[in-house]
Amino acid sequence: AETLASEGKKVLLIDLDPNLTLSQTFGKTFCDRTSKDLISGLSVLPYTITENLDFIPADLDLSFLANIMDTQLKNCLKKGGYIGKYDYIILDPPGHWCSLSRNAIFACEKLIVTGNCSKIDFYAIYNFKKRFNKYVFHPRLLILFLIPFSSCH
């Protein structure tokens, strides 16, 4: 996100993970405007991190939104005018299969799944792809699986 922003691209980064790791990275915890508000249908003014990088932090209470429609985030991004305003919208969903991760998948055009060069990560990526193909119909989605070469020994 920071690299894209430094190249002049308008980037919106949204933390959807109730563990707040990404929000902590930017010093944005316990904020008044969060991704929980966005998914709940409220208008959210993102926090400006740098000139071209805006951020919507997560909320500890995101996990209470378990029964939201899988396309809720996509609808809210369109309705709120975020899609036309940014060159890239980067979503950080939880690392497990839940309504928040499904919302992230249905809101995106490209999905990047990362992992390390380990047997567990390969199995997790394989398992994700198998589950995704079985339960999710998203014909235009491009899925990229990235494993850093430097993590392979």
Tab-separated table of C-alpha atoms in Angstrom:
chain	number	residue	atom	x	y	z
A	1	ALA	CA	0.000	0.000	0.000
A	2	GLU	CA	2.768	2.415	0.921
A	3	THR	CA	4.662	1.621	-2.288
A	4	LEU	CA	1.579	2.253	-4.441
A	5	ALA	CA	0.931	5.527	-2.586
A	6	SER	CA	4.543	6.645	-3.048
A	7	GLU	CA	4.094	6.049	-6.804
A	8	GLY	CA	1.191	8.522	-6.855
A	9	LYS	CA	-1.677	6.019	-6.679
A	10	LYS	CA	-4.618	6.829	-4.379
A	11	VAL	CA	-4.880	3.933	-1.929
A	12	LEU	CA	-7.489	3.112	0.700
A	13	LEU	CA	-6.412	0.455	3.193
A	14	ILE	CA	-9.197	-1.149	5.267
A	15	ASP	CA	-8.494	-3.330	8.307
A	16	LEU	CA	-11.246	-5.934	8.692
A	17	ASP	CA	-9.485	-8.069	11.288
A	18	PRO	CA	-10.709	-7.654	14.894
A	19	ASN	CA	-7.201	-8.465	16.157
A	20	LEU	CA	-6.248	-4.865	15.113
A	21	THR	CA	-2.691	-5.757	14.010
A	22	LEU	CA	-2.746	-3.493	10.951
A	23	SER	CA	-4.517	-0.747	12.914
A	24	GLN	CA	-1.767	-0.903	15.548
A	25	THR	CA	0.852	-0.544	12.798
A	26	PHE	CA	-0.584	2.859	11.924
A	27	GLY	CA	-1.300	3.837	15.552
A	28	LYS	CA	-5.053	3.799	14.930
A	29	THR	CA	-6.690	1.755	17.684
A	30	PHE	CA	-9.903	2.584	19.525
A	31	CYS	CA	-10.867	5.165	16.908
A	32	ASP	CA	-14.218	6.841	16.334
A	33	ARG	CA	-14.346	5.832	12.631
A	34	THR	CA	-13.821	2.137	11.883
A	35	SER	CA	-14.490	-0.612	9.363
A	36	LYS	CA	-17.287	-1.822	11.643
A	37	ASP	CA	-19.065	1.485	10.975
A	38	LEU	CA	-18.442	1.106	7.232
A	39	ILE	CA	-19.880	-2.430	7.092
A	40	SER	CA	-22.803	-1.265	9.222
A	41	GLY	CA	-23.690	1.173	6.426
A	42	LEU	CA	-22.434	4.385	8.026
A	43	SER	CA	-20.417	6.973	6.134
A	44	VAL	CA	-16.800	6.774	7.307
A	45	LEU	CA	-14.170	9.436	6.679
A	46	PRO	CA	-10.835	7.582	6.366
A	47	TYR	CA	-7.771	8.694	8.332
A	48	THR	CA	-4.972	10.128	6.169
A	49	ILE	CA	-1.672	8.319	6.704
A	50	THR	CA	0.324	9.961	3.887
A	51	GLU	CA	-0.589	12.126	0.912
A	52	ASN	CA	-2.012	9.224	-1.129
A	53	LEU	CA	-2.691	6.648	1.585
A	54	ASP	CA	-5.934	6.669	3.580
A	55	PHE	CA	-6.829	4.123	6.235
A	56	ILE	CA	-9.956	2.806	7.933
A	57	PRO	CA	-8.970	0.947	11.109
A	58	ALA	CA	-10.602	-2.146	12.586
A	59	ASP	CA	-12.738	-2.367	15.693
A	60	LEU	CA	-12.545	-4.998	18.425
A	61	ASP	CA	-16.306	-5.479	18.017
A	62	LEU	CA	-16.044	-6.521	14.347
A	63	SER	CA	-16.461	-10.140	15.370
A	64	PHE	CA	-20.009	-9.328	16.516
A	65	LEU	CA	-20.991	-8.700	12.877
A	66	ALA	CA	-21.154	-12.434	12.183
A	67	ASN	CA	-24.541	-12.406	10.460
A	68	ILE	CA	-23.900	-9.785	7.808
A	69	MET	CA	-24.648	-10.441	4.167
A	70	ASP	CA	-21.556	-11.525	2.203
A	71	THR	CA	-21.879	-8.576	-0.196
A	72	GLN	CA	-22.442	-5.925	2.497
A	73	LEU	CA	-18.925	-4.445	2.255
A	74	LYS	CA	-19.053	-4.265	-1.555
A	75	ASN	CA	-22.400	-2.449	-1.388
A	76	CYS	CA	-21.116	-0.005	1.251
A	77	LEU	CA	-17.932	0.746	-0.739
A	78	LYS	CA	-20.043	1.584	-3.806
A	79	LYS	CA	-22.655	3.553	-1.871
A	80	GLY	CA	-20.014	5.536	0.016
A	81	GLY	CA	-18.198	6.581	-3.172
A	82	TYR	CA	-14.935	4.866	-2.209
A	83	ILE	CA	-14.639	2.822	-5.409
A	84	GLY	CA	-14.460	5.818	-7.744
A	85	LYS	CA	-12.202	7.817	-5.423
A	86	TYR	CA	-9.278	5.371	-5.082
A	87	ASP	CA	-7.014	3.586	-7.561
A	88	TYR	CA	-6.637	0.700	-5.103
A	89	ILE	CA	-8.656	-0.459	-2.117
A	90	ILE	CA	-6.661	-2.977	-0.087
A	91	LEU	CA	-8.539	-5.101	2.428
A	92	ASP	CA	-6.953	-6.918	5.375
A	93	PRO	CA	-9.434	-9.641	6.391
A	94	PRO	CA	-9.079	-12.127	9.253
A	95	GLY	CA	-7.006	-15.205	8.503
A	96	HIS	CA	-9.947	-17.558	8.934
A	97	TRP	CA	-13.176	-18.224	7.013
A	98	CYS	CA	-15.902	-15.984	8.435
A	99	SER	CA	-18.365	-13.318	7.283
A	100	LEU	CA	-15.614	-10.656	7.303
A	101	SER	CA	-13.296	-12.676	5.057
A	102	ARG	CA	-16.200	-13.562	2.733
A	103	ASN	CA	-17.113	-9.849	2.529
A	104	ALA	CA	-13.521	-9.040	1.571
A	105	ILE	CA	-13.561	-11.700	-1.166
A	106	PHE	CA	-16.846	-10.536	-2.674
A	107	ALA	CA	-15.719	-6.890	-2.579
A	108	CYS	CA	-12.511	-7.467	-4.526
A	109	GLU	CA	-11.444	-8.045	-8.099
A	110	LYS	CA	-8.046	-9.504	-7.209
A	111	LEU	CA	-7.240	-11.644	-4.197
A	112	ILE	CA	-3.680	-12.063	-2.966
A	113	VAL	CA	-3.159	-14.967	-0.576
A	114	THR	CA	0.215	-14.907	1.150
A	115	GLY	CA	2.092	-17.498	3.128
A	116	ASN	CA	5.533	-18.731	4.008
A	117	CYS	CA	7.457	-21.566	2.437
A	118	SER	CA	6.334	-24.254	4.845
A	119	LYS	CA	4.322	-27.441	4.656
A	120	ILE	CA	1.610	-25.888	6.851
A	121	ASP	CA	1.299	-22.774	4.645
A	122	PHE	CA	1.135	-24.853	1.454
A	123	TYR	CA	-1.574	-27.012	3.027
A	124	ALA	CA	-3.485	-23.925	4.243
A	125	ILE	CA	-3.371	-22.345	0.765
A	126	TYR	CA	-4.442	-25.626	-0.858
A	127	ASN	CA	-7.280	-25.958	1.663
A	128	PHE	CA	-8.381	-22.361	1.069
A	129	LYS	CA	-8.440	-22.842	-2.710
A	130	LYS	CA	-10.405	-26.091	-2.392
A	131	ARG	CA	-12.967	-24.519	-0.030
A	132	PHE	CA	-13.194	-21.394	-2.166
A	133	ASN	CA	-13.871	-23.352	-5.361
A	134	LYS	CA	-16.514	-25.454	-3.598
A	135	TYR	CA	-18.487	-22.711	-1.822
A	136	VAL	CA	-17.873	-19.391	-3.600
A	137	PHE	CA	-19.028	-18.369	-7.055
A	138	HIS	CA	-17.056	-15.324	-8.187
A	139	PRO	CA	-16.175	-15.923	-11.874
A	140	ARG	CA	-14.219	-12.671	-12.456
A	141	LEU	CA	-11.970	-12.952	-9.380
A	142	LEU	CA	-8.243	-13.329	-10.024
A	143	ILE	CA	-6.501	-15.202	-7.203
A	144	LEU	CA	-2.745	-14.826	-6.756
A	145	PHE	CA	-0.887	-17.046	-4.311
A	146	LEU	CA	2.350	-15.389	-3.134
A	147	ILE	CA	5.036	-17.188	-1.185
A	148	PRO	CA	8.204	-15.139	-0.657
A	149	PHE	CA	11.197	-16.967	-2.095
A	150	SER	CA	13.352	-15.698	0.781
A	151	SER	CA	11.238	-17.745	3.221
A	152	CYS	CA	12.156	-21.023	1.428
A	153	HIS	CA	15.238	-22.719	2.875
